[in-house]
Amino acid sequence: SGVGPYSYEWSLGDGTVGRDSVVAHVYLLQGAYTVTLIVRNGDGCADTVSAPVEAYFTPVPSYVIEPDTSEERVVGTVFTLTSTTQNAQEVWWEVEGYGRREGPSIQVKYDRPGRYCFRMWARNGTCVDSTAGCVRVIDPYVYLPNAFSPNGDGVNDVFEVKNFGLK
């Protein structure tokens, strides 16, 4: 109470000060800080309030899949999904056919051909973000050409049986 004008002095706990009635601040380091506000009225009376705050970095979710999914994989392949996220206190996955799975690394396997998708979530304090991806699995097959032309032109010169996913 009292008469204006009012002056404001914020101490944001990391050496930063502010002099407006409202301040916005981005902390460079995550951690615990004590924020203090001193308000003075025109009569010179002051009141002080302090409050603890926690600053967290929003995690930037990222992952790797092994084996590499840039090539097609056959049914029965075991995929290992591993979070490479920095600044994450918790990681969980929502995986098609498996539901929610906890932890930074999980394994999945699909026994039917198709495209299977997942979402990885990362939490740091109250900050949460996610990213998504898919794996595609196919049935194994054999390619058996029905003709060849051994004429030396570099196209179909050799009769060659190829297989994918068979041992």
mmCIF file of C-alpha atoms in Angstrom:
data_model
loop_
_atom_site.group_PDB
_atom_site.id
_atom_site.type_symbol
_atom_site.label_atom_id
_atom_site.label_comp_id
_atom_site.label_asym_id
_atom_site.label_seq_id
_atom_site.Cartn_x
_atom_site.Cartn_y
_atom_site.Cartn_z
ATOM 1 C CA SER A 1 0.000 0.000 0.000
ATOM 2 C CA GLY A 2 1.064 3.617 0.216
ATOM 3 C CA VAL A 3 1.384 6.200 -2.484
ATOM 4 C CA GLY A 4 3.206 5.914 -5.765
ATOM 5 C CA PRO A 5 5.365 5.991 -7.606
ATOM 6 C CA TYR A 6 6.550 2.487 -6.849
ATOM 7 C CA SER A 7 10.013 1.170 -7.541
ATOM 8 C CA TYR A 8 10.862 -2.482 -8.111
ATOM 9 C CA GLU A 9 14.101 -4.307 -7.557
ATOM 10 C CA TRP A 10 14.335 -7.930 -8.632
ATOM 11 C CA SER A 11 17.269 -10.174 -7.770
ATOM 12 C CA LEU A 12 16.950 -13.291 -9.930
ATOM 13 C CA GLY A 13 19.446 -15.446 -8.050
ATOM 14 C CA ASP A 14 22.149 -15.634 -10.706
ATOM 15 C CA GLY A 15 23.479 -12.077 -10.434
ATOM 16 C CA THR A 16 20.832 -10.653 -12.776
ATOM 17 C CA VAL A 17 18.732 -7.734 -11.529
ATOM 18 C CA GLY A 18 15.614 -6.123 -12.960
ATOM 19 C CA ARG A 19 13.921 -2.798 -12.252
ATOM 20 C CA ASP A 20 10.545 -3.156 -13.997
ATOM 21 C CA SER A 21 7.316 -4.295 -12.343
ATOM 22 C CA VAL A 22 7.427 -7.455 -14.488
ATOM 23 C CA VAL A 23 10.622 -9.160 -15.617
ATOM 24 C CA ALA A 24 11.344 -12.105 -17.885
ATOM 25 C CA HIS A 25 14.593 -13.997 -17.626
ATOM 26 C CA VAL A 26 16.274 -17.023 -19.221
ATOM 27 C CA TYR A 27 18.748 -18.818 -16.978
ATOM 28 C CA LEU A 28 21.961 -19.976 -18.636
ATOM 29 C CA LEU A 29 22.393 -22.890 -16.225
ATOM 30 C CA GLN A 30 19.704 -25.187 -14.949
ATOM 31 C CA GLY A 31 19.360 -25.425 -11.194
ATOM 32 C CA ALA A 32 17.737 -23.942 -8.086
ATOM 33 C CA TYR A 33 17.608 -20.163 -7.634
ATOM 34 C CA THR A 34 16.083 -17.792 -5.105
ATOM 35 C CA VAL A 35 14.221 -14.856 -6.654
ATOM 36 C CA THR A 36 13.758 -11.771 -4.455
ATOM 37 C CA LEU A 37 11.546 -8.747 -5.130
ATOM 38 C CA ILE A 38 11.751 -5.499 -3.158
ATOM 39 C CA VAL A 39 8.927 -2.995 -3.771
ATOM 40 C CA ARG A 40 9.249 0.589 -2.474
ATOM 41 C CA ASN A 41 6.431 3.124 -2.432
ATOM 42 C CA GLY A 42 6.651 6.916 -2.697
ATOM 43 C CA ASP A 43 6.879 7.239 1.104
ATOM 44 C CA GLY A 44 10.072 5.138 1.140
ATOM 45 C CA CYS A 45 8.440 2.117 2.736
ATOM 46 C CA ALA A 46 9.584 -1.241 1.359
ATOM 47 C CA ASP A 47 8.395 -4.808 1.367
ATOM 48 C CA THR A 48 10.403 -7.854 0.358
ATOM 49 C CA VAL A 49 9.340 -11.291 -0.837
ATOM 50 C CA SER A 50 11.506 -14.239 -1.901
ATOM 51 C CA ALA A 51 10.628 -17.493 -3.609
ATOM 52 C CA PRO A 52 12.616 -20.504 -4.792
ATOM 53 C CA VAL A 53 12.504 -21.356 -8.497
ATOM 54 C CA GLU A 54 13.848 -24.294 -10.505
ATOM 55 C CA ALA A 55 15.235 -23.730 -13.995
ATOM 56 C CA TYR A 56 15.259 -26.721 -16.347
ATOM 57 C CA PHE A 57 16.421 -27.050 -19.915
ATOM 58 C CA THR A 58 13.877 -28.522 -22.271
ATOM 59 C CA PRO A 59 15.341 -31.799 -23.483
ATOM 60 C CA VAL A 60 15.853 -32.176 -27.224
ATOM 61 C CA PRO A 61 14.808 -35.777 -27.826
ATOM 62 C CA SER A 62 16.908 -37.901 -30.163
ATOM 63 C CA TYR A 63 17.496 -41.610 -30.638
ATOM 64 C CA VAL A 64 19.343 -44.234 -32.645
ATOM 65 C CA ILE A 65 18.006 -47.539 -33.972
ATOM 66 C CA GLU A 66 20.098 -50.659 -34.397
ATOM 67 C CA PRO A 67 20.278 -52.309 -36.798
ATOM 68 C CA ASP A 68 20.241 -49.340 -39.161
ATOM 69 C CA THR A 69 16.823 -48.869 -40.757
ATOM 70 C CA SER A 70 18.076 -47.225 -43.948
ATOM 71 C CA GLU A 71 17.929 -50.736 -45.437
ATOM 72 C CA GLU A 72 14.837 -52.925 -45.349
ATOM 73 C CA ARG A 73 14.699 -55.444 -42.502
ATOM 74 C CA VAL A 74 12.849 -58.742 -42.388
ATOM 75 C CA VAL A 75 10.216 -59.899 -39.913
ATOM 76 C CA GLY A 76 11.749 -61.227 -36.711
ATOM 77 C CA THR A 77 14.507 -58.595 -36.640
ATOM 78 C CA VAL A 78 15.148 -57.335 -33.112
ATOM 79 C CA PHE A 79 15.419 -53.538 -33.092
ATOM 80 C CA THR A 80 17.152 -51.701 -30.250
ATOM 81 C CA LEU A 81 15.898 -48.134 -29.793
ATOM 82 C CA THR A 82 18.266 -46.034 -27.670
ATOM 83 C CA SER A 83 17.753 -42.465 -26.500
ATOM 84 C CA THR A 84 20.669 -40.116 -27.160
ATOM 85 C CA THR A 85 18.854 -37.201 -25.502
ATOM 86 C CA GLN A 86 20.887 -34.838 -23.335
ATOM 87 C CA ASN A 87 19.457 -33.290 -20.126
ATOM 88 C CA ALA A 88 16.735 -35.900 -19.645
ATOM 89 C CA GLN A 89 15.758 -37.104 -16.184
ATOM 90 C CA GLU A 90 13.259 -39.583 -17.608
ATOM 91 C CA VAL A 91 12.697 -41.261 -20.983
ATOM 92 C CA TRP A 92 9.758 -43.390 -22.075
ATOM 93 C CA TRP A 93 8.465 -44.811 -25.323
ATOM 94 C CA GLU A 94 5.026 -45.409 -26.801
ATOM 95 C CA VAL A 95 5.547 -48.236 -29.265
ATOM 96 C CA GLU A 96 3.008 -49.726 -31.650
ATOM 97 C CA GLY A 97 2.261 -53.258 -30.488
ATOM 98 C CA TYR A 98 4.054 -52.767 -27.143
ATOM 99 C CA GLY A 99 2.347 -49.789 -25.470
ATOM 100 C CA ARG A 100 4.306 -47.659 -23.006
ATOM 101 C CA ARG A 101 7.858 -48.813 -22.222
ATOM 102 C CA GLU A 102 10.109 -47.098 -19.669
ATOM 103 C CA GLY A 103 13.841 -46.488 -19.941
ATOM 104 C CA PRO A 104 16.451 -45.022 -22.263
ATOM 105 C CA SER A 105 16.854 -48.237 -24.302
ATOM 106 C CA ILE A 106 14.269 -50.802 -25.384
ATOM 107 C CA GLN A 107 14.052 -53.718 -27.797
ATOM 108 C CA VAL A 108 11.158 -54.534 -30.120
ATOM 109 C CA LYS A 109 10.523 -57.288 -32.650
ATOM 110 C CA TYR A 110 7.749 -57.653 -35.207
ATOM 111 C CA ASP A 111 6.690 -60.988 -36.662
ATOM 112 C CA ARG A 112 4.460 -59.621 -39.414
ATOM 113 C CA PRO A 113 5.415 -57.375 -42.312
ATOM 114 C CA GLY A 114 4.393 -53.740 -41.980
ATOM 115 C CA ARG A 115 5.300 -50.270 -40.856
ATOM 116 C CA TYR A 116 5.478 -49.882 -37.068
ATOM 117 C CA CYS A 117 5.729 -46.460 -35.444
ATOM 118 C CA PHE A 118 6.821 -45.216 -32.036
ATOM 119 C CA ARG A 119 7.170 -41.983 -30.065
ATOM 120 C CA MET A 120 9.956 -41.301 -27.580
ATOM 121 C CA TRP A 121 9.294 -38.852 -24.727
ATOM 122 C CA ALA A 122 11.968 -37.079 -22.666
ATOM 123 C CA ARG A 123 11.396 -35.143 -19.432
ATOM 124 C CA ASN A 124 13.664 -32.777 -17.537
ATOM 125 C CA GLY A 125 11.923 -31.296 -14.503
ATOM 126 C CA THR A 126 8.600 -30.030 -15.802
ATOM 127 C CA CYS A 127 9.858 -29.697 -19.387
ATOM 128 C CA VAL A 128 8.765 -32.476 -21.754
ATOM 129 C CA ASP A 129 9.307 -32.993 -25.481
ATOM 130 C CA SER A 130 9.027 -35.905 -27.885
ATOM 131 C CA THR A 131 10.070 -37.211 -31.272
ATOM 132 C CA ALA A 132 8.721 -40.023 -33.424
ATOM 133 C CA GLY A 133 9.865 -42.588 -35.944
ATOM 134 C CA CYS A 134 8.931 -45.823 -37.690
ATOM 135 C CA VAL A 135 10.505 -49.103 -38.714
ATOM 136 C CA ARG A 136 9.459 -51.140 -41.736
ATOM 137 C CA VAL A 137 9.764 -54.898 -41.851
ATOM 138 C CA ILE A 138 9.142 -57.144 -44.849
ATOM 139 C CA ASP A 139 8.902 -60.855 -45.517
ATOM 140 C CA PRO A 140 12.135 -62.513 -46.679
ATOM 141 C CA TYR A 141 12.228 -63.335 -50.385
ATOM 142 C CA VAL A 142 14.278 -64.859 -53.175
ATOM 143 C CA TYR A 143 14.828 -63.130 -56.521
ATOM 144 C CA LEU A 144 15.165 -65.610 -59.335
ATOM 145 C CA PRO A 145 15.527 -64.017 -62.778
ATOM 146 C CA ASN A 146 13.523 -65.600 -65.609
ATOM 147 C CA ALA A 147 16.124 -64.730 -68.277
ATOM 148 C CA PHE A 148 19.676 -63.523 -68.805
ATOM 149 C CA SER A 149 21.631 -62.205 -71.758
ATOM 150 C CA PRO A 150 25.357 -63.044 -71.584
ATOM 151 C CA ASN A 151 26.341 -60.708 -74.429
ATOM 152 C CA GLY A 152 28.938 -58.605 -72.558
ATOM 153 C CA ASP A 153 26.909 -55.383 -72.390
ATOM 154 C CA GLY A 154 26.939 -55.344 -68.546
ATOM 155 C CA VAL A 155 23.172 -55.851 -68.221
ATOM 156 C CA ASN A 156 21.905 -59.270 -67.142
ATOM 157 C CA ASP A 157 25.156 -60.938 -68.240
ATOM 158 C CA VAL A 158 25.165 -63.307 -65.251
ATOM 159 C CA PHE A 159 22.419 -65.627 -64.058
ATOM 160 C CA GLU A 160 22.398 -64.819 -60.340
ATOM 161 C CA VAL A 161 19.912 -65.846 -57.657
ATOM 162 C CA LYS A 162 19.572 -63.245 -54.891
ATOM 163 C CA ASN A 163 17.931 -63.542 -51.512
ATOM 164 C CA PHE A 164 16.881 -61.049 -48.905
ATOM 165 C CA GLY A 165 16.590 -62.057 -45.298
ATOM 166 C CA LEU A 166 17.272 -65.761 -45.779
ATOM 167 C CA LYS A 167 20.192 -67.572 -44.229
#
